Amino acid sequence: QLQLVESGGGLVQPGGSLRLSCAASGFTLDYYAIGWFRQAPGKEREGVSCISSSDGSTYYADSVKGRFTISRDNAKNTVYLQMNSLKPEDTAVYYCAAGYYSGSCKRADFGSWGQGTQVTVSS
């Protein structure tokens, strides 16, 4: 059974950092693009960052460029999202998903989703 499990969320002060992990079981991440998405209360789920399966190409939403870094460790079957200089507007439930990379983070390209992890940025 294909499963993705996110971890690493929590409460952090503005300017702080968190590293989210997306661990896969039941399949090998190597063959899939992985995306990180987030959904704040009352808002649509949006693509934050995605990484391809082939050449490691990455995409970042403008709102997180220069602050977030996506990476994958195929040996650990895990993808990470390092989040630095966090802002209150980064507060959301963060989801990882497996799918196909088309140069951006289109929700329609990703079909297998984790359960999400809450990130709260507040003083």
GROMACS .gro file of N, CA, C and O in nm:
model
  492
    1GLN      N    1   0.084  -0.118   0.000
    1GLN     CA    2   0.000   0.000   0.000
    1GLN      C    3   0.088   0.124   0.000
    1GLN      O    4   0.175   0.140   0.084
    2LEU      N    5   0.064   0.211  -0.097
    2LEU     CA    6   0.141   0.332  -0.110
    2LEU      C    7   0.102   0.430   0.000
    2LEU      O    8  -0.015   0.461   0.019
    3GLN      N    9   0.201   0.476   0.076
    3GLN     CA   10   0.172   0.567   0.187
    3GLN      C   11   0.281   0.672   0.200
    3GLN      O   12   0.400   0.643   0.184
    4LEU      N   13   0.239   0.794   0.229
    4LEU     CA   14   0.331   0.904   0.258
    4LEU      C   15   0.298   0.957   0.396
    4LEU      O   16   0.182   0.978   0.429
    5VAL      N   17   0.402   0.979   0.475
    5VAL     CA   18   0.382   1.029   0.611
    5VAL      C   19   0.470   1.151   0.633
    5VAL      O   20   0.593   1.143   0.621
    6GLU      N   21   0.406   1.264   0.666
    6GLU     CA   22   0.478   1.387   0.695
    6GLU      C   23   0.508   1.396   0.844
    6GLU      O   24   0.431   1.347   0.928
    7SER      N   25   0.617   1.463   0.875
    7SER     CA   26   0.652   1.489   1.015
    7SER      C   27   0.738   1.615   1.020
    7SER      O   28   0.787   1.662   0.917
    8GLY      N   29   0.756   1.667   1.142
    8GLY     CA   30   0.844   1.781   1.160
    8GLY      C   31   0.775   1.913   1.181
    8GLY      O   32   0.841   2.015   1.204
    9GLY      N   33   0.642   1.914   1.172
    9GLY     CA   34   0.570   2.038   1.196
    9GLY      C   35   0.572   2.077   1.343
    9GLY      O   36   0.619   2.001   1.429
   10GLY      N   37   0.523   2.196   1.370
   10GLY     CA   38   0.517   2.242   1.508
   10GLY      C   39   0.497   2.391   1.516
   10GLY      O   40   0.465   2.456   1.416
   11LEU      N   41   0.518   2.442   1.636
   11LEU     CA   42   0.506   2.586   1.662
   11LEU      C   43   0.645   2.648   1.664
   11LEU      O   44   0.734   2.598   1.734
   12VAL      N   45   0.661   2.755   1.590
   12VAL     CA   46   0.791   2.822   1.583
   12VAL      C   47   0.768   2.972   1.579
   12VAL      O   48   0.666   3.018   1.528
   13GLN      N   49   0.863   3.047   1.633
   13GLN     CA   50   0.853   3.192   1.631
   13GLN      C   51   0.890   3.247   1.493
   13GLN      O   52   0.966   3.183   1.420
   14PRO      N   53   0.839   3.362   1.459
   14PRO     CA   54   0.881   3.426   1.332
   14PRO      C   55   1.032   3.437   1.324
   14PRO      O   56   1.098   3.471   1.422
   15GLY      N   57   1.085   3.405   1.207
   15GLY     CA   58   1.229   3.404   1.187
   15GLY      C   59   1.294   3.270   1.215
   15GLY      O   60   1.413   3.251   1.185
   16GLY      N   61   1.219   3.179   1.272
   16GLY     CA   62   1.271   3.047   1.306
   16GLY      C   63   1.273   2.952   1.187
   16GLY      O   64   1.238   2.989   1.074
   17SER      N   65   1.313   2.828   1.216
   17SER     CA   66   1.327   2.726   1.112
   17SER      C   67   1.261   2.596   1.154
   17SER      O   68   1.251   2.565   1.274
   18LEU      N   69   1.219   2.522   1.055
   18LEU     CA   70   1.169   2.386   1.074
   18LEU      C   71   1.212   2.303   0.953
   18LEU      O   72   1.228   2.357   0.842
   19ARG      N   73   1.227   2.174   0.974
   19ARG     CA   74   1.251   2.083   0.863
   19ARG      C   75   1.141   1.979   0.861
   19ARG      O   76   1.125   1.902   0.957
   20LEU      N   77   1.067   1.978   0.753
   20LEU     CA   78   0.963   1.878   0.735
   20LEU      C   79   1.020   1.757   0.662
   20LEU      O   80   1.105   1.771   0.574
   21SER      N   81   0.968   1.640   0.699
   21SER     CA   82   1.008   1.516   0.633
   21SER      C   83   0.885   1.449   0.572
   21SER      O   84   0.776   1.456   0.629
   22CYS      N   85   0.907   1.385   0.460
   22CYS     CA   86   0.801   1.309   0.392
   22CYS      C   87   0.859   1.171   0.365
   22CYS      O   88   0.944   1.155   0.277
   23ALA      N   89   0.814   1.074   0.443
   23ALA     CA   90   0.866   0.938   0.430
   23ALA      C   91   0.766   0.851   0.355
   23ALA      O   92   0.646   0.856   0.382
   24ALA      N   93   0.819   0.773   0.262
   24ALA     CA   94   0.733   0.688   0.180
   24ALA      C   95   0.744   0.543   0.224
   24ALA      O   96   0.850   0.497   0.265
   25SER      N   97   0.634   0.472   0.214
   25SER     CA   98   0.635   0.328   0.238
   25SER      C   99   0.544   0.263   0.134
   25SER      O  100   0.450   0.324   0.086
   26GLY      N  101   0.580   0.141   0.098
   26GLY     CA  102   0.500   0.069   0.000
   26GLY      C  103   0.539   0.099  -0.144
   26GLY      O  104   0.484   0.038  -0.236
   27PHE      N  105   0.630   0.193  -0.164
   27PHE     CA  106   0.678   0.222  -0.298
   27PHE      C  107   0.812   0.296  -0.287
   27PHE      O  108   0.850   0.342  -0.180
   28THR      N  109   0.880   0.305  -0.400
   28THR     CA  110   1.010   0.372  -0.403
   28THR      C  111   0.994   0.513  -0.456
   28THR      O  112   0.942   0.533  -0.566
   29LEU      N  113   1.041   0.608  -0.376
   29LEU     CA  114   1.027   0.748  -0.414
   29LEU      C  115   1.104   0.786  -0.539
   29LEU      O  116   1.072   0.882  -0.606
   30ASP      N  117   1.209   0.707  -0.570
   30ASP     CA  118   1.297   0.740  -0.682
   30ASP      C  119   1.222   0.773  -0.810
   30ASP      O  120   1.265   0.856  -0.888
   31TYR      N  121   1.111   0.705  -0.833
   31TYR     CA  122   1.043   0.714  -0.962
   31TYR      C  123   0.936   0.823  -0.967
   31TYR      O  124   0.869   0.840  -1.069
   32TYR      N  125   0.923   0.897  -0.857
   32TYR     CA  126   0.815   0.995  -0.850
   32TYR      C  127   0.869   1.134  -0.820
   32TYR      O  128   0.965   1.151  -0.745
   33ALA      N  129   0.804   1.232  -0.880
   33ALA     CA  130   0.824   1.368  -0.833
   33ALA      C  131   0.751   1.381  -0.699
   33ALA      O  132   0.649   1.316  -0.676
   34ILE      N  133   0.805   1.464  -0.611
   34ILE     CA  134   0.744   1.486  -0.481
   34ILE      C  135   0.717   1.635  -0.466
   34ILE      O  136   0.803   1.719  -0.497
   35GLY      N  137   0.599   1.665  -0.420
   35GLY     CA  138   0.563   1.804  -0.399
   35GLY      C  139   0.522   1.830  -0.255
   35GLY      O  140   0.470   1.743  -0.186
   36TRP      N  141   0.552   1.951  -0.211
   36TRP     CA  142   0.503   1.999  -0.082
   36TRP      C  143   0.396   2.105  -0.111
   36TRP      O  144   0.420   2.199  -0.188
   37PHE      N  145   0.281   2.086  -0.050
   37PHE     CA  146   0.171   2.178  -0.064
   37PHE      C  147   0.130   2.226   0.075
   37PHE      O  148   0.163   2.162   0.175
   38ARG      N  149   0.057   2.335   0.081
   38ARG     CA  150   0.008   2.381   0.210
   38ARG      C  151  -0.132   2.438   0.195
   38ARG      O  152  -0.170   2.487   0.089
   39GLN      N  153  -0.205   2.430   0.305
   39GLN     CA  154  -0.340   2.483   0.306
   39GLN      C  155  -0.365   2.554   0.438
   39GLN      O  156  -0.360   2.491   0.544
   40ALA      N  157  -0.390   2.683   0.428
   40ALA     CA  158  -0.425   2.763   0.544
   40ALA      C  159  -0.577   2.766   0.558
   40ALA      O  160  -0.649   2.745   0.459
   41PRO      N  161  -0.628   2.792   0.678
   41PRO     CA  162  -0.773   2.795   0.697
   41PRO      C  163  -0.841   2.892   0.601
   41PRO      O  164  -0.799   3.007   0.586
   42GLY      N  165  -0.944   2.843   0.534
   42GLY     CA  166  -1.019   2.927   0.443
   42GLY      C  167  -0.954   2.953   0.309
   42GLY      O  168  -1.006   3.032   0.229
   43LYS      N  169  -0.840   2.889   0.284
   43LYS     CA  170  -0.769   2.913   0.158
   43LYS      C  171  -0.754   2.783   0.079
   43LYS      O  172  -0.767   2.673   0.133
   44GLU      N  173  -0.727   2.800  -0.050
   44GLU     CA  174  -0.703   2.685  -0.136
   44GLU      C  175  -0.567   2.622  -0.103
   44GLU      O  176  -0.475   2.690  -0.057
   45ARG      N  177  -0.557   2.492  -0.131
   45ARG     CA  178  -0.427   2.426  -0.116
   45ARG      C  179  -0.336   2.474  -0.228
   45ARG      O  180  -0.375   2.474  -0.345
   46GLU      N  181  -0.215   2.514  -0.192
   46GLU     CA  182  -0.123   2.570  -0.290
   46GLU      C  183   0.009   2.494  -0.292
   46GLU      O  184   0.053   2.441  -0.190
   47GLY      N  185   0.069   2.490  -0.410
   47GLY     CA  186   0.199   2.427  -0.423
   47GLY      C  187   0.308   2.514  -0.367
   47GLY      O  188   0.315   2.632  -0.400
   48VAL      N  189   0.392   2.460  -0.282
   48VAL     CA  190   0.501   2.533  -0.219
   48VAL      C  191   0.633   2.505  -0.290
   48VAL      O  192   0.705   2.596  -0.330
   49SER      N  193   0.663   2.376  -0.306
   49SER     CA  194   0.787   2.337  -0.370
   49SER      C  195   0.774   2.195  -0.421
   49SER      O  196   0.710   2.110  -0.356
   50CYS      N  197   0.834   2.168  -0.535
   50CYS     CA  198   0.831   2.034  -0.595
   50CYS      C  199   0.968   1.998  -0.649
   50CYS      O  200   1.046   2.087  -0.687
   51ILE      N  201   0.996   1.869  -0.651
   51ILE     CA  202   1.125   1.821  -0.701
   51ILE      C  203   1.100   1.704  -0.795
   51ILE      O  204   1.018   1.616  -0.767
   52SER      N  205   1.170   1.705  -0.906
   52SER     CA  206   1.150   1.600  -1.006
   52SER      C  207   1.215   1.470  -0.962
   52SER      O  208   1.298   1.466  -0.871
   53SER      N  209   1.178   1.363  -1.030
   53SER     CA  210   1.234   1.231  -1.001
   53SER      C  211   1.363   1.207  -1.079
   53SER      O  212   1.445   1.125  -1.039
   54SER      N  213   1.380   1.276  -1.190
   54SER     CA  214   1.488   1.244  -1.282
   54SER      C  215   1.615   1.323  -1.255
   54SER      O  216   1.714   1.269  -1.204
   55ASP      N  217   1.611   1.452  -1.282
   55ASP     CA  218   1.734   1.532  -1.272
   55ASP      C  219   1.738   1.623  -1.150
   55ASP      O  220   1.829   1.705  -1.139
   56GLY      N  221   1.642   1.608  -1.062
   56GLY     CA  222   1.643   1.690  -0.941
   56GLY      C  223   1.599   1.832  -0.961
   56GLY      O  224   1.621   1.918  -0.875
   57SER      N  225   1.535   1.859  -1.075
   57SER     CA  226   1.483   1.994  -1.097
   57SER      C  227   1.385   2.031  -0.987
   57SER      O  228   1.312   1.945  -0.937
   58THR      N  229   1.386   2.158  -0.953
   58THR     CA  230   1.300   2.203  -0.843
   58THR      C  231   1.218   2.325  -0.885
   58THR      O  232   1.254   2.400  -0.976
   59TYR      N  233   1.109   2.340  -0.814
   59TYR     CA  234   1.021   2.455  -0.830
   59TYR      C  235   0.990   2.510  -0.691
   59TYR      O  236   0.970   2.433  -0.597
   60TYR      N  237   0.988   2.642  -0.682
   60TYR     CA  238   0.948   2.707  -0.557
   60TYR      C  239   0.845   2.815  -0.587
   60TYR      O  240   0.860   2.891  -0.684
   61ALA      N  241   0.745   2.822  -0.506
   61ALA     CA  242   0.651   2.933  -0.516
   61ALA      C  243   0.725   3.062  -0.482
   61ALA      O  244   0.819   3.062  -0.402
   62ASP      N  245   0.684   3.172  -0.542
   62ASP     CA  246   0.751   3.300  -0.520
   62ASP      C  247   0.755   3.336  -0.371
   62ASP      O  248   0.851   3.396  -0.324
   63SER      N  249   0.650   3.299  -0.300
   63SER     CA  250   0.640   3.337  -0.159
   63SER      C  251   0.743   3.269  -0.070
   63SER      O  252   0.766   3.313   0.043
   64VAL      N  253   0.808   3.162  -0.119
   64VAL     CA  254   0.904   3.090  -0.035
   64VAL      C  255   1.045   3.087  -0.095
   64VAL      O  256   1.137   3.035  -0.031
   65LYS      N  257   1.062   3.142  -0.213
   65LYS     CA  258   1.195   3.142  -0.277
   65LYS      C  259   1.297   3.209  -0.187
   65LYS      O  260   1.273   3.316  -0.131
   66GLY      N  261   1.412   3.144  -0.174
   66GLY     CA  262   1.520   3.197  -0.092
   66GLY      C  263   1.507   3.161   0.054
   66GLY      O  264   1.600   3.185   0.132
   67ARG      N  265   1.394   3.105   0.094
   67ARG     CA  266   1.373   3.068   0.235
   67ARG      C  267   1.356   2.918   0.254
   67ARG      O  268   1.398   2.863   0.356
   68PHE      N  269   1.293   2.851   0.158
   68PHE     CA  270   1.267   2.707   0.167
   68PHE      C  271   1.358   2.633   0.070
   68PHE      O  272   1.389   2.683  -0.039
   69THR      N  273   1.397   2.512   0.109
   69THR     CA  274   1.478   2.426   0.024
   69THR      C  275   1.422   2.285   0.028
   69THR      O  276   1.406   2.227   0.137
   70ILE      N  277   1.395   2.231  -0.090
   70ILE     CA  278   1.347   2.092  -0.099
   70ILE      C  279   1.464   2.003  -0.138
   70ILE      O  280   1.552   2.043  -0.216
   71SER      N  281   1.467   1.883  -0.081
   71SER     CA  282   1.573   1.788  -0.114
   71SER      C  283   1.519   1.647  -0.098
   71SER      O  284   1.417   1.626  -0.032
   72ARG      N  285   1.587   1.553  -0.160
   72ARG     CA  286   1.543   1.415  -0.148
   72ARG      C  287   1.661   1.326  -0.116
   72ARG      O  288   1.773   1.350  -0.164
   73ASP      N  289   1.635   1.227  -0.033
   73ASP     CA  290   1.734   1.126   0.001
   73ASP      C  291   1.673   0.992  -0.040
   73ASP      O  292   1.597   0.931   0.037
   74ASN      N  293   1.706   0.949  -0.159
   74ASN     CA  294   1.644   0.827  -0.211
   74ASN      C  295   1.683   0.705  -0.129
   74ASN      O  296   1.605   0.609  -0.118
   75ALA      N  297   1.801   0.707  -0.070
   75ALA     CA  298   1.844   0.593   0.012
   75ALA      C  299   1.754   0.577   0.134
   75ALA      O  300   1.731   0.465   0.182
   76LYS      N  301   1.702   0.690   0.184
   76LYS     CA  302   1.612   0.686   0.299
   76LYS      C  303   1.465   0.691   0.258
   76LYS      O  304   1.376   0.694   0.344
   77ASN      N  305   1.443   0.698   0.125
   77ASN     CA  306   1.305   0.704   0.074
   77ASN      C  307   1.228   0.821   0.136
   77ASN      O  308   1.111   0.808   0.171
   78THR      N  309   1.298   0.934   0.146
   78THR     CA  310   1.243   1.050   0.217
   78THR      C  311   1.274   1.179   0.141
   78THR      O  312   1.381   1.191   0.080
   79VAL      N  313   1.179   1.270   0.144
   79VAL     CA  314   1.198   1.404   0.089
   79VAL      C  315   1.183   1.504   0.203
   79VAL      O  316   1.099   1.485   0.291
   80TYR      N  317   1.264   1.608   0.199
   80TYR     CA  318   1.266   1.707   0.306
   80TYR      C  319   1.226   1.845   0.253
   80TYR      O  320   1.246   1.875   0.135
   81LEU      N  321   1.174   1.926   0.342
   81LEU     CA  322   1.152   2.067   0.313
   81LEU      C  323   1.211   2.147   0.428
   81LEU      O  324   1.156   2.147   0.539
   82GLN      N  325   1.325   2.209   0.403
   82GLN     CA  326   1.388   2.295   0.503
   82GLN      C  327   1.327   2.433   0.490
   82GLN      O  328   1.332   2.493   0.383
   83MET      N  329   1.272   2.482   0.599
   83MET     CA  330   1.202   2.610   0.599
   83MET      C  331   1.274   2.704   0.695
   83MET      O  332   1.279   2.678   0.816
   84ASN      N  333   1.330   2.810   0.641
   84ASN     CA  334   1.401   2.910   0.720
   84ASN      C  335   1.329   3.044   0.713
   84ASN      O  336   1.244   3.066   0.626
   85SER      N  337   1.363   3.132   0.804
   85SER     CA  338   1.305   3.267   0.807
   85SER      C  339   1.153   3.261   0.798
   85SER      O  340   1.090   3.333   0.719
   86LEU      N  341   1.095   3.178   0.880
   86LEU     CA  342   0.951   3.156   0.873
   86LEU      C  343   0.874   3.282   0.913
   86LEU      O  344   0.917   3.360   0.999
   87LYS      N  345   0.760   3.297   0.846
   87LYS     CA  346   0.673   3.413   0.867
   87LYS      C  347   0.536   3.364   0.914
   87LYS      O  348   0.496   3.251   0.884
   88PRO      N  349   0.461   3.449   0.981
   88PRO     CA  350   0.325   3.409   1.022
   88PRO      C  351   0.240   3.360   0.906
   88PRO      O  352   0.158   3.269   0.922
   89GLU      N  353   0.260   3.417   0.788
   89GLU     CA  354   0.181   3.375   0.673
   89GLU      C  355   0.219   3.237   0.619
   89GLU      O  356   0.153   3.186   0.529
   90ASP      N  357   0.323   3.177   0.674
   90ASP     CA  358   0.358   3.039   0.639
   90ASP      C  359   0.275   2.939   0.719
   90ASP      O  360   0.283   2.818   0.694
   91THR      N  361   0.198   2.987   0.815
   91THR     CA  362   0.115   2.900   0.896
   91THR      C  363   0.013   2.827   0.809
   91THR      O  364  -0.064   2.889   0.735
   92ALA      N  365   0.013   2.695   0.819
   92ALA     CA  366  -0.075   2.612   0.736
   92ALA      C  367  -0.053   2.466   0.772
   92ALA      O  368   0.042   2.432   0.843
   93VAL      N  369  -0.139   2.381   0.718
   93VAL     CA  370  -0.112   2.238   0.719
   93VAL      C  371  -0.032   2.208   0.593
   93VAL      O  372  -0.072   2.247   0.482
   94TYR      N  373   0.080   2.141   0.610
   94TYR     CA  374   0.167   2.108   0.499
   94TYR      C  375   0.151   1.961   0.462
   94TYR      O  376   0.156   1.873   0.548
   95TYR      N  377   0.134   1.938   0.333
   95TYR     CA  378   0.115   1.804   0.280
   95TYR      C  379   0.225   1.772   0.180
   95TYR      O  380   0.268   1.859   0.104
   96CYS      N  381   0.267   1.646   0.177
   96CYS     CA  382   0.352   1.603   0.068
   96CYS      C  383   0.270   1.510  -0.022
   96CYS      O  384   0.172   1.449   0.023
   97ALA      N  385   0.312   1.502  -0.147
   97ALA     CA  386   0.238   1.423  -0.244
   97ALA      C  387   0.334   1.369  -0.348
   97ALA      O  388   0.437   1.431  -0.377
   98ALA      N  389   0.300   1.256  -0.405
   98ALA     CA  390   0.380   1.192  -0.510
   98ALA      C  391   0.307   1.204  -0.643
   98ALA      O  392   0.185   1.189  -0.650
   99GLY      N  393   0.385   1.230  -0.747
   99GLY     CA  394   0.322   1.243  -0.877
   99GLY      C  395   0.423   1.269  -0.987
   99GLY      O  396   0.529   1.204  -0.990
  100TYR      N  397   0.391   1.365  -1.074
  100TYR     CA  398   0.472   1.394  -1.191
  100TYR      C  399   0.513   1.540  -1.192
  100TYR      O  400   0.436   1.627  -1.153
  101TYR      N  401   0.636   1.563  -1.237
  101TYR     CA  402   0.688   1.699  -1.238
  101TYR      C  403   0.672   1.759  -1.377
  101TYR      O  404   0.719   1.704  -1.476
  102SER      N  405   0.606   1.875  -1.381
  102SER     CA  406   0.583   1.941  -1.509
  102SER      C  407   0.643   2.081  -1.510
  102SER      O  408   0.604   2.164  -1.592
  103GLY      N  409   0.733   2.106  -1.417
  103GLY     CA  410   0.798   2.236  -1.412
  103GLY      C  411   0.740   2.329  -1.307
  103GLY      O  412   0.794   2.436  -1.283
  104SER      N  413   0.631   2.285  -1.246
  104SER     CA  414   0.572   2.364  -1.138
  104SER      C  415   0.503   2.267  -1.043
  104SER      O  416   0.518   2.147  -1.056
  105CYS      N  417   0.430   2.321  -0.948
  105CYS     CA  418   0.359   2.236  -0.851
  105CYS      C  419   0.210   2.245  -0.880
  105CYS      O  420   0.137   2.319  -0.813
  106LYS      N  421   0.167   2.167  -0.976
  106LYS     CA  422   0.024   2.164  -1.008
  106LYS      C  423  -0.040   2.053  -0.927
  106LYS      O  424   0.000   1.936  -0.937
  107ARG      N  425  -0.140   2.088  -0.851
  107ARG     CA  426  -0.205   1.990  -0.766
  107ARG      C  427  -0.255   1.870  -0.848
  107ARG      O  428  -0.250   1.756  -0.802
  108ALA      N  429  -0.301   1.895  -0.969
  108ALA     CA  430  -0.357   1.788  -1.053
  108ALA      C  431  -0.253   1.685  -1.094
  108ALA      O  432  -0.288   1.574  -1.136
  109ASP      N  433  -0.124   1.722  -1.083
  109ASP     CA  434  -0.017   1.628  -1.123
  109ASP      C  435   0.018   1.531  -1.011
  109ASP      O  436   0.101   1.442  -1.032
  110PHE      N  437  -0.041   1.549  -0.895
  110PHE     CA  438  -0.003   1.468  -0.779
  110PHE      C  439  -0.125   1.392  -0.729
  110PHE      O  440  -0.228   1.451  -0.700
  111GLY      N  441  -0.111   1.259  -0.717
  111GLY     CA  442  -0.226   1.177  -0.686
  111GLY      C  443  -0.222   1.103  -0.554
  111GLY      O  444  -0.324   1.050  -0.510
  112SER      N  445  -0.107   1.098  -0.490
  112SER     CA  446  -0.096   1.026  -0.363
  112SER      C  447  -0.052   1.125  -0.257
  112SER      O  448   0.055   1.185  -0.269
  113TRP      N  449  -0.131   1.138  -0.152
  113TRP     CA  450  -0.111   1.244  -0.053
  113TRP      C  451  -0.091   1.188   0.087
  113TRP      O  452  -0.151   1.085   0.123
  114GLY      N  453  -0.011   1.259   0.165
  114GLY     CA  454   0.001   1.229   0.306
  114GLY      C  455  -0.112   1.293   0.383
  114GLY      O  456  -0.198   1.360   0.326
  115GLN      N  457  -0.107   1.276   0.516
  115GLN     CA  458  -0.216   1.325   0.601
  115GLN      C  459  -0.194   1.468   0.646
  115GLN      O  460  -0.285   1.531   0.699
  116GLY      N  461  -0.075   1.521   0.626
  116GLY     CA  462  -0.046   1.659   0.661
  116GLY      C  463   0.017   1.676   0.797
  116GLY      O  464   0.000   1.593   0.886
  117THR      N  465   0.092   1.785   0.812
  117THR     CA  466   0.151   1.822   0.940
  117THR      C  467   0.133   1.972   0.959
  117THR      O  468   0.152   2.050   0.866
  118GLN      N  469   0.094   2.010   1.080
  118GLN     CA  470   0.063   2.151   1.108
  118GLN      C  471   0.191   2.230   1.134
  118GLN      O  472   0.275   2.188   1.214
  119VAL      N  473   0.202   2.344   1.069
  119VAL     CA  474   0.309   2.439   1.095
  119VAL      C  475   0.243   2.570   1.140
  119VAL      O  476   0.159   2.624   1.069
  120THR      N  477   0.283   2.615   1.257
  120THR     CA  478   0.229   2.740   1.311
  120THR      C  479   0.344   2.834   1.343
  120THR      O  480   0.435   2.797   1.418
  121VAL      N  481   0.341   2.952   1.283
  121VAL     CA  482   0.445   3.052   1.304
  121VAL      C  483   0.382   3.168   1.382
  121VAL      O  484   0.298   3.241   1.329
  122SER      N  485   0.422   3.180   1.505
  122SER     CA  486   0.360   3.280   1.591
  122SER      C  487   0.452   3.313   1.708
  122SER      O  488   0.526   3.227   1.755
  123SER      N  489   0.444   3.438   1.751
  123SER     CA  490   0.521   3.478   1.869
  123SER      C  491   0.437   3.464   1.995
  123SER      O  492   0.484   3.491   2.105
   0.00000   0.00000   0.00000
